[in-house]
CSV table of C-alpha atoms and ligand atoms in Angstrom, one decimal:
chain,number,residue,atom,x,y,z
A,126,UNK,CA,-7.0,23.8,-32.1
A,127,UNK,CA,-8.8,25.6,-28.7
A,128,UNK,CA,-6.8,23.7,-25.5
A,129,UNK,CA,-8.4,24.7,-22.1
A,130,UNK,CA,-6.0,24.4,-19.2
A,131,UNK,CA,-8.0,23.6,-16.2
A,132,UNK,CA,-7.8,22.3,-12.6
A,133,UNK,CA,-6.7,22.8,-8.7
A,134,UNK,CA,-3.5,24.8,-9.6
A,135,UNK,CA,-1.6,27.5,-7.9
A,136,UNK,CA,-0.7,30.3,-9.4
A,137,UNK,CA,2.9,29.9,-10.1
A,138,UNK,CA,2.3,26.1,-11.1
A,139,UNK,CA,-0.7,27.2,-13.5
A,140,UNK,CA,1.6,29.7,-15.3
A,141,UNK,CA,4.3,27.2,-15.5
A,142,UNK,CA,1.9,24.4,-17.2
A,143,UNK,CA,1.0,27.3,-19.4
A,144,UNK,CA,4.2,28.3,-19.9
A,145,UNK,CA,5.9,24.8,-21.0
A,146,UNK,CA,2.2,23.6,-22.4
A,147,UNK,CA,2.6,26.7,-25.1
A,148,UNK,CA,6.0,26.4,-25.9
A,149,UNK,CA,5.3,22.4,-27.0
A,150,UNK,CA,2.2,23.8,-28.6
A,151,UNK,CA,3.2,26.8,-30.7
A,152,UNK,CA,0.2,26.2,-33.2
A,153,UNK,CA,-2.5,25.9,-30.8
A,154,UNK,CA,-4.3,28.1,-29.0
A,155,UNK,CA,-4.2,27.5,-24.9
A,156,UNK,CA,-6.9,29.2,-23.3
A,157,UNK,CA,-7.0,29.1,-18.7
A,158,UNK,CA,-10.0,28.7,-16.8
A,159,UNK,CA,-9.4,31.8,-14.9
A,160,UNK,CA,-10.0,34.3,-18.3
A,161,UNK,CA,-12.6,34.6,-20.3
A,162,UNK,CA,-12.9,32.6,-23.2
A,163,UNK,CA,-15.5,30.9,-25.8
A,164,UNK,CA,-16.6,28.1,-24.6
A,165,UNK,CA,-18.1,26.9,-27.9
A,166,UNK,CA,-14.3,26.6,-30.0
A,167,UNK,CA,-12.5,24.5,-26.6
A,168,UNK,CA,-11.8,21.2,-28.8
A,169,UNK,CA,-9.5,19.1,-25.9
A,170,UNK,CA,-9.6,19.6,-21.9
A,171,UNK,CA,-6.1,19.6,-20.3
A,172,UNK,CA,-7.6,18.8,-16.7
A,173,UNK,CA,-5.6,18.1,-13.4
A,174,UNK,CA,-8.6,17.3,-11.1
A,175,UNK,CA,-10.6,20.2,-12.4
A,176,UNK,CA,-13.3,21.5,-10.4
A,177,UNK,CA,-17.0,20.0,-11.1
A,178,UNK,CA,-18.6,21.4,-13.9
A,179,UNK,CA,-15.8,22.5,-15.3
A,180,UNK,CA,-16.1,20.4,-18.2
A,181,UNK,CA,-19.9,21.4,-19.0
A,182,UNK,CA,-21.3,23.3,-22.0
A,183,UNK,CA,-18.0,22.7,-24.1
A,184,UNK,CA,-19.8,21.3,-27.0
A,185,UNK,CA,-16.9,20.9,-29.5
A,186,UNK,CA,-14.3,18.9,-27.1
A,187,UNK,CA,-12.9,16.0,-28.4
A,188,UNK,CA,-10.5,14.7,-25.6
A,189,UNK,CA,-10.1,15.3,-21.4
A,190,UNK,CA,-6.6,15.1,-21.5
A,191,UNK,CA,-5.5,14.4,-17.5
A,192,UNK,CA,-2.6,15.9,-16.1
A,193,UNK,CA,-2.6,13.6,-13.1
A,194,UNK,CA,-2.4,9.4,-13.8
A,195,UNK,CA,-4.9,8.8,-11.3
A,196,UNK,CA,-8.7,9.6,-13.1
A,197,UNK,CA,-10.8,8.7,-10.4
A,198,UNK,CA,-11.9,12.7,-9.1
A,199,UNK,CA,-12.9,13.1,-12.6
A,200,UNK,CA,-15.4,10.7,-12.3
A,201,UNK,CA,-16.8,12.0,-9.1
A,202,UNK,CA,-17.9,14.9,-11.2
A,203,UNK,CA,-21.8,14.2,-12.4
A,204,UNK,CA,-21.4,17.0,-15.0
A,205,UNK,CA,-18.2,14.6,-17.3
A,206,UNK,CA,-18.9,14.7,-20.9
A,207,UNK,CA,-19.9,11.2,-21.2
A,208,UNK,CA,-18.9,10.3,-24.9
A,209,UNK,CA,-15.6,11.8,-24.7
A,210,UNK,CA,-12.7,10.1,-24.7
A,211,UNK,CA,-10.3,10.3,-21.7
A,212,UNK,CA,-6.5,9.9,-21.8
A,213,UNK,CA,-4.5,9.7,-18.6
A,214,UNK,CA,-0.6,10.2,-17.7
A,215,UNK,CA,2.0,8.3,-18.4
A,216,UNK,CA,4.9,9.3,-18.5
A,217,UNK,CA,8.2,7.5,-18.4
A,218,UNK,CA,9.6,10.3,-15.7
A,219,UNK,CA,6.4,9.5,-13.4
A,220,UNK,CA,6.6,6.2,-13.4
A,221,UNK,CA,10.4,6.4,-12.4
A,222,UNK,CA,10.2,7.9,-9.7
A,223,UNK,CA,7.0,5.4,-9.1
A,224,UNK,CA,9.7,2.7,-8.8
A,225,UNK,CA,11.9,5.0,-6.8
A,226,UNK,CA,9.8,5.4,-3.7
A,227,UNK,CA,8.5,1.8,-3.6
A,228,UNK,CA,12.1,0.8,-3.5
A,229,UNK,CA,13.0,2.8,-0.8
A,230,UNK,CA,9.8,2.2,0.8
A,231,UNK,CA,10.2,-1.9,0.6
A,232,UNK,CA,14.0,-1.6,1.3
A,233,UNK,CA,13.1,0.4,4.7
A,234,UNK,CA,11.0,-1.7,5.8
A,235,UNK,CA,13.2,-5.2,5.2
A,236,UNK,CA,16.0,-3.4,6.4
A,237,UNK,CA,14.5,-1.9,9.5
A,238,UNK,CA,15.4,1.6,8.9
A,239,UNK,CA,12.4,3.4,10.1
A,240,UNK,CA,12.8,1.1,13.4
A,241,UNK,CA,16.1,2.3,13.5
A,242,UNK,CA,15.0,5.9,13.2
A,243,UNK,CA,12.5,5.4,15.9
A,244,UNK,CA,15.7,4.2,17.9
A,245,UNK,CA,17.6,7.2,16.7
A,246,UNK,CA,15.0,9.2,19.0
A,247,UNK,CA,15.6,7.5,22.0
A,248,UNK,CA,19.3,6.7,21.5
A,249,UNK,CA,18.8,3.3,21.6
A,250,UNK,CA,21.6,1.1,19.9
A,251,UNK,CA,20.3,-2.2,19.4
A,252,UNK,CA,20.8,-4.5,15.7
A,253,UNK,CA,17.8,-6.0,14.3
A,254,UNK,CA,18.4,-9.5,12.2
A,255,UNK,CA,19.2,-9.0,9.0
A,256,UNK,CA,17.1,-10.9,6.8
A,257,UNK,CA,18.0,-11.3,2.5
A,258,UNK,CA,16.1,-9.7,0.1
A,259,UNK,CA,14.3,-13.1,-0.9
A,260,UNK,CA,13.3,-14.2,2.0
A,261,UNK,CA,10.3,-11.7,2.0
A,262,UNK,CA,7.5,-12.2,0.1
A,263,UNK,CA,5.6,-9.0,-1.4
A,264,UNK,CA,2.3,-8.5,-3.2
A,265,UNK,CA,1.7,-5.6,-5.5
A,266,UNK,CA,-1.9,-5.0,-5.9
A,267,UNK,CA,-2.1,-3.9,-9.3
A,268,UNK,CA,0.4,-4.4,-12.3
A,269,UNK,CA,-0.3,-1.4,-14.5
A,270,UNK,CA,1.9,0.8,-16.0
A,271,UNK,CA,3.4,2.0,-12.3
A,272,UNK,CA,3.1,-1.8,-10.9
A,273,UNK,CA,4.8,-3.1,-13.4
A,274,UNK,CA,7.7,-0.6,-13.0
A,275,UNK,CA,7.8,-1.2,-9.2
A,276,UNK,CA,7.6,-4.9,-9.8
A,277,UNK,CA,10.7,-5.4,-12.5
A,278,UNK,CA,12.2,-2.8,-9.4
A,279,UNK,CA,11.9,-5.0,-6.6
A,280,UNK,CA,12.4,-8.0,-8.2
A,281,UNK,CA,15.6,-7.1,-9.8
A,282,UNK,CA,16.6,-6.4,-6.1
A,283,UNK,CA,15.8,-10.0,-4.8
A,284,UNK,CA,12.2,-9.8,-3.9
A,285,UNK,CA,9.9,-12.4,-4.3
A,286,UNK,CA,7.2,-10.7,-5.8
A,287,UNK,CA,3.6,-11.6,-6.5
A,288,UNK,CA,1.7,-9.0,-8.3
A,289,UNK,CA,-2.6,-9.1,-8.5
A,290,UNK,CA,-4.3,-8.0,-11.3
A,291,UNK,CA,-8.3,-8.0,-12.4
A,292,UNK,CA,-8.1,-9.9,-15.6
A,293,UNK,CA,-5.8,-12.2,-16.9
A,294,UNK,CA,-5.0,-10.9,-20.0
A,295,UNK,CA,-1.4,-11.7,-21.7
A,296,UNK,CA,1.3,-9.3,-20.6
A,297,UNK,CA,4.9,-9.0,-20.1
A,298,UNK,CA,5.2,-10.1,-16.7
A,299,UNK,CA,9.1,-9.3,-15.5
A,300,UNK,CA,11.3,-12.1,-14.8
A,301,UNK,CA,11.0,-13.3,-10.9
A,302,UNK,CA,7.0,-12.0,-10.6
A,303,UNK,CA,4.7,-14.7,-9.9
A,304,UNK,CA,1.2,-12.6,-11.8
A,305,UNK,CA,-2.2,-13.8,-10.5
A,306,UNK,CA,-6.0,-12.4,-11.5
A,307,UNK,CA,-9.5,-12.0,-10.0
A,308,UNK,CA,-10.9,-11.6,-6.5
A,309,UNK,CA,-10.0,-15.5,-5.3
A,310,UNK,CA,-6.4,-15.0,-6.2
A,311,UNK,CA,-5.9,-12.1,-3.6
A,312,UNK,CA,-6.3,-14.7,-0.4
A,313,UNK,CA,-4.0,-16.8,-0.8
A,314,UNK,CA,-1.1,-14.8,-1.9
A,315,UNK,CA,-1.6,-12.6,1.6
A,316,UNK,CA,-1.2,-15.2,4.4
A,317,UNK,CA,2.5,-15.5,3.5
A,318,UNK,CA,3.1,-11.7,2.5
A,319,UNK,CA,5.6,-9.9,4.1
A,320,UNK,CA,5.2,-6.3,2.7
A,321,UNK,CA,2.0,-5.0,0.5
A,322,UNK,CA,2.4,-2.4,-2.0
A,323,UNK,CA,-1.1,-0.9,-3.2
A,324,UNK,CA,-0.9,0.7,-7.1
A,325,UNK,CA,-4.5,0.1,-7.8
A,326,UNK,CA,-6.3,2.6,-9.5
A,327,UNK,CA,-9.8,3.6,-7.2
A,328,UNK,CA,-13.1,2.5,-8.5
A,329,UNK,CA,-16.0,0.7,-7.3
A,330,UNK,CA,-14.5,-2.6,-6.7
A,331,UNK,CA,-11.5,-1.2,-5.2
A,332,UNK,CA,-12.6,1.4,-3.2
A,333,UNK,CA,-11.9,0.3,0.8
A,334,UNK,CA,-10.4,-3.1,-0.7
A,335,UNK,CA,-8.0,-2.5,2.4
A,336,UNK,CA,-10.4,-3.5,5.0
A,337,UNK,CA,-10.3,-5.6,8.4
A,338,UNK,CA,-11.0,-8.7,6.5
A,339,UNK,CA,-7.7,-7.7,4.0
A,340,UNK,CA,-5.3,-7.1,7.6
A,341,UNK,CA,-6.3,-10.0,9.1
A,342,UNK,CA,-5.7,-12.0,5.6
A,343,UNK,CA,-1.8,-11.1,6.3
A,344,UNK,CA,1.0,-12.5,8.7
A,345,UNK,CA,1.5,-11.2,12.2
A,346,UNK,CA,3.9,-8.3,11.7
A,347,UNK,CA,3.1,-7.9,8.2
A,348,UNK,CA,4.0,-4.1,6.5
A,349,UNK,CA,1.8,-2.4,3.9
A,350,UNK,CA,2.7,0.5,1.2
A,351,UNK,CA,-0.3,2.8,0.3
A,352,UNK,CA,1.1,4.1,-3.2
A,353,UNK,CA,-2.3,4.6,-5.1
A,354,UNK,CA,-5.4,6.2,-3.1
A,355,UNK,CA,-6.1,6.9,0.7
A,356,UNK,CA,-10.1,5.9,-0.2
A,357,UNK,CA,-8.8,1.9,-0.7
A,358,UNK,CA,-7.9,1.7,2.9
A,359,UNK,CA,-10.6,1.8,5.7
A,360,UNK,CA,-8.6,4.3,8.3
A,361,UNK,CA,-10.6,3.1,11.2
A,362,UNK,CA,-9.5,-0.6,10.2
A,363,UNK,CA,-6.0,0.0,9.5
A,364,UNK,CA,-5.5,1.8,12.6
A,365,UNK,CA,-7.1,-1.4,14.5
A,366,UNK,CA,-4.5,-3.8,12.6
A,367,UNK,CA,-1.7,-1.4,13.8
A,368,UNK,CA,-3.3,-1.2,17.9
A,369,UNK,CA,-3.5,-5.1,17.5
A,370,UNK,CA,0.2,-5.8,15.9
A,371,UNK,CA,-1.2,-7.4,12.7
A,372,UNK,CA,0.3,-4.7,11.0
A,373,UNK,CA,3.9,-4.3,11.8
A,374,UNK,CA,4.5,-0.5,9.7
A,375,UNK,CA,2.0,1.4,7.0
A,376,UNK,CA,3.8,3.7,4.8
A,377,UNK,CA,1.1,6.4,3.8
A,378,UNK,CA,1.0,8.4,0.5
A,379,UNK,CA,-2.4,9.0,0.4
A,380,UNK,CA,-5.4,9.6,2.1
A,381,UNK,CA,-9.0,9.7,2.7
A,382,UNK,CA,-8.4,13.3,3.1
A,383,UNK,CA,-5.7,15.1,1.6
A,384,UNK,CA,-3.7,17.2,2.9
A,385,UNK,CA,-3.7,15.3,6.1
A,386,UNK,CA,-5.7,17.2,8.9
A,387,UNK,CA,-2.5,18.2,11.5
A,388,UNK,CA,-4.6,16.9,14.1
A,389,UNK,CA,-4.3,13.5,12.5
A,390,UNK,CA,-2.9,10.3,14.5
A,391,UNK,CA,-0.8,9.0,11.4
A,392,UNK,CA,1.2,12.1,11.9
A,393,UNK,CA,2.7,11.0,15.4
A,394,UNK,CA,2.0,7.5,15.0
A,395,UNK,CA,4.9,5.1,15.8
A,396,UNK,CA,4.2,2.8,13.0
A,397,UNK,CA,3.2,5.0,10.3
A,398,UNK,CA,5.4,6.7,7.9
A,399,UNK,CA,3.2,9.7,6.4
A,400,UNK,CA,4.5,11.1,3.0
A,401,UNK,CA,2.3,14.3,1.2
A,402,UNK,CA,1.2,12.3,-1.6
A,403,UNK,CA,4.6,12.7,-3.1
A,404,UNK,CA,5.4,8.9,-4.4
A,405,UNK,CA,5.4,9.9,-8.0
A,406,UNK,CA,4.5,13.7,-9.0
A,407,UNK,CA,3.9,14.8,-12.8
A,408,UNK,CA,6.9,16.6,-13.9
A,409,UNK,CA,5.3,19.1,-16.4
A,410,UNK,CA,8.7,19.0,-18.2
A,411,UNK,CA,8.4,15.7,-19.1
A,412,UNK,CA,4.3,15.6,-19.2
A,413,UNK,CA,3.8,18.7,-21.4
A,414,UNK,CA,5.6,16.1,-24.3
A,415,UNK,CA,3.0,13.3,-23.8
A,416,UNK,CA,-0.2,16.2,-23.4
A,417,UNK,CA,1.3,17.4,-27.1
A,418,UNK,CA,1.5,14.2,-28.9
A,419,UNK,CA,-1.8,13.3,-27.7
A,420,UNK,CA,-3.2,17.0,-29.4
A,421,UNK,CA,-1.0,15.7,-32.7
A,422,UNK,CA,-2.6,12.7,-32.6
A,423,UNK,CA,-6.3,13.9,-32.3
A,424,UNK,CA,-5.6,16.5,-35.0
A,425,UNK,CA,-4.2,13.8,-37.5
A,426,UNK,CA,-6.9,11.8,-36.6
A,427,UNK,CA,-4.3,9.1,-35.2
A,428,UNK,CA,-5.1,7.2,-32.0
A,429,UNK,CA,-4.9,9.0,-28.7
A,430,UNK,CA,-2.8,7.0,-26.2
A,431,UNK,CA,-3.1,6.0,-22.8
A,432,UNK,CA,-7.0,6.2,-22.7
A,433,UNK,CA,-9.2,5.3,-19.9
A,434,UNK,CA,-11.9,2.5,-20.4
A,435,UNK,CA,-14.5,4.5,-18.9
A,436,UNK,CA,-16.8,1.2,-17.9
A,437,UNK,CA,-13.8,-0.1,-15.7
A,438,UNK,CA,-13.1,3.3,-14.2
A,439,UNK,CA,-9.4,3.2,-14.7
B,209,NAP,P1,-3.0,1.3,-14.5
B,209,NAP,O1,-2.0,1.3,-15.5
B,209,NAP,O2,-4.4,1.7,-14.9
B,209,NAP,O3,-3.0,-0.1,-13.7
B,209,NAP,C1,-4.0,-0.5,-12.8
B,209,NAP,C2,-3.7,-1.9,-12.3
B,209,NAP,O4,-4.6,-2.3,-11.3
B,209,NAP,C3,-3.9,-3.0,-13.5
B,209,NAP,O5,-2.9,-4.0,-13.4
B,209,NAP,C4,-5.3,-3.5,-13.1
B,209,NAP,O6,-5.5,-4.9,-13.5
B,209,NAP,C5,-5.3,-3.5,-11.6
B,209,NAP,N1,-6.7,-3.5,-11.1
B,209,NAP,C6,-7.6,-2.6,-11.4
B,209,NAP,N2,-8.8,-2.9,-10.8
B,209,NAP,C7,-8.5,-4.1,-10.2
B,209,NAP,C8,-9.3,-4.9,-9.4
B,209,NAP,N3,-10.6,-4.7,-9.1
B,209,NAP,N4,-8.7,-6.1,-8.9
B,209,NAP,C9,-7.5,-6.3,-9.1
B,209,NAP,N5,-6.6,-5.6,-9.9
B,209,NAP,C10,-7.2,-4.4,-10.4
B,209,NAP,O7,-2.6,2.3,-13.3
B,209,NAP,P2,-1.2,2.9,-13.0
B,209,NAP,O8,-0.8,3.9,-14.0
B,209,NAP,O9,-0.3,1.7,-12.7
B,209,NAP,O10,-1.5,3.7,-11.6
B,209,NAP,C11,-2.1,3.1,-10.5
B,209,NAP,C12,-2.6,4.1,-9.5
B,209,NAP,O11,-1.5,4.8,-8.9
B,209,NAP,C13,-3.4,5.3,-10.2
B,209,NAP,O12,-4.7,5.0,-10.5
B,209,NAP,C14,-3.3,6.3,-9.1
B,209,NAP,O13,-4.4,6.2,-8.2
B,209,NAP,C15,-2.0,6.0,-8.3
B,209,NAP,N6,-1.0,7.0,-8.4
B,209,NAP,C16,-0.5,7.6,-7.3
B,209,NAP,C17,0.5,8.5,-7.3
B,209,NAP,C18,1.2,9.1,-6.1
B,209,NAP,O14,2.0,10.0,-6.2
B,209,NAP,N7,0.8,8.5,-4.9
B,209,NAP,C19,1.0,9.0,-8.6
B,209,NAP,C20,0.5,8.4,-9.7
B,209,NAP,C21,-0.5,7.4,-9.7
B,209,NAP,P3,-5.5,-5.3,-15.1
B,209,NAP,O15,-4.1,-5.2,-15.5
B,209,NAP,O16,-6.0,-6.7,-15.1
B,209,NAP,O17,-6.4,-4.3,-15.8
């Protein structure tokens, strides 16, 4: 088969998907967007948030294969194939390291490590309380395939964990999460939520989900993790909660606007840890294995895994 490798790559990490993508691939043919090639033979799309219209006028493709877990740039391009199918990362290594940094991240803040840092500055030796594991409550938004990760994660450690998801469907919910589902669910687990963690993908109904109305849902003092997408908080409302104390700490992966301007208050803010969209990156040692037995599958006409429903956007 025809594979097209596109998307927003540096050189030396486009020649290194290449690189591992045609070693797991010996019998296809990979094909870049930077040299010329026939449009009319690319069968399947192996996209990391490829420019718009990158995916036009290939009228043979059979499958967007994404690079990246997160789909929702795709999406934003007006130009997407519209009948075909769409399969997302996952990959055991990604979400791993998924689990890693919301560990560390909900750990810090129970903890008081990054107070204690901010002490560090100043030389200041004073001992916070030291409160157990169960005594604080978090809420995951979103128990995907990273959510649920994070959740067995944190509640393997102690926490009491209650984990929001849109639909109610049957799932294997780890031991010590409480699961609930739909938009009335989400009040009442905040107002006694010590720490949020956001893994929601970003669509419509979750875009800016993080809004004054959300902060002021949540304890005095209250911390929130911003795993999934800068566009599901409202900056100008999250910087409020923080001014007013209603948020005690955000931890910041992502952004509205990536990478974050230098000029940027969440840089030297007190209260805000800012990471460069690090929490879990695609390792394409790992990845280029799940991108090849999705191309098996298609070409033995098995079933592609991990695809997105296009009508809920995620
Ligand atoms: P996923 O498997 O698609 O799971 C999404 C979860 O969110 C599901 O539990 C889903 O509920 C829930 N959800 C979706 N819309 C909702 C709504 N309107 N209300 C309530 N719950 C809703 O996604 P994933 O693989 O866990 O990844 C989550 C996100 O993490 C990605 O979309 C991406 O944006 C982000 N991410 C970030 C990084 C990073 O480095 N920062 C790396 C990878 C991914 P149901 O279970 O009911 O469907």
């Amino acid at each position: 088969m025809n594979l097209l490798l596109t998307g927003r790559f540096g050189d030396a990490e486009r020649d290194q998907w290449r690189a591992l993508l045609t070693q797991a691939m010996p019998k296809h043919h990979l094909v870049t967007s930077g040299e010329l090639f026939d449009r009319m033979r690319i069968e399947v799309a192996i996209v990391a948030n490829p420019a718009p219209h990158s995916l036009d006028g290939l009228p043979r493709l059979r499958l967007i294969q994404s690079l990246w877990a997160g789909v929702d740039r795709l999406f934003d391009d007006p130009t997407l194939p519209p009948d075909v199918p769409i399969a997302r990362m996952v990959d055991p290594a990604l979400t791993a390291a998924m689990s890693e940094t919301a560990l560390w991240a909900v750990l810090s803040l129970h903890r008081g490590f990054f107070v204690y840092q901010r002490q560090q500055r100043n030389a200041v030796w004073r001992q916070l309380p030291q409160r157990r594991a169960d005594e604080l409550p978090v809420t995951l938004l979103g128990l995907g395939t990273l959510g649920l990760a994070c959740a067995r994660a944190l509640a393997q450690q102690g926490y009491r964990v209650t984990a929001w998801t849109r639909d109610g469907s049957p799932r294997d919910v780890p031991a010590g999460v409480v699961h609930v589902h739909g938009d009335d669910a989400l009040w009442p687990c905040l107002n006694g939520t010590a720490i949020v963690v956001n893994l929601l993908p970003l669509t419509p109904a979750t875009r800016g989900l993080l809004d004054a109305r959300f902060f002021g849902a949540l304890p005095r003092g209250a911390a929130l993790v911003n795993l999934a997408r800068g566009a599901h908080v409202v900056e100008a409302d999250l910087r409020a909660a923080l001014g007013s104390g209603r948020l005690g700490h955000a931890v910041l992966d992502v952004f509205d606007s990536e990478p974050l301007d230098p000029k940027h208050p969440f840089w030297r803010h007190p209260k805000v840890t800012v990471l460069p969209h690090v929490a879990a990156l695609t390792d394409p040692r790992s990845a280029t294995a799940v991108v090849a037995s999705n191309v098996r599958a298609l070409a033995e006409g098995q079933p592609i895994a991990h695809l997105v429903d296009r009508t809920r956007g995620y």
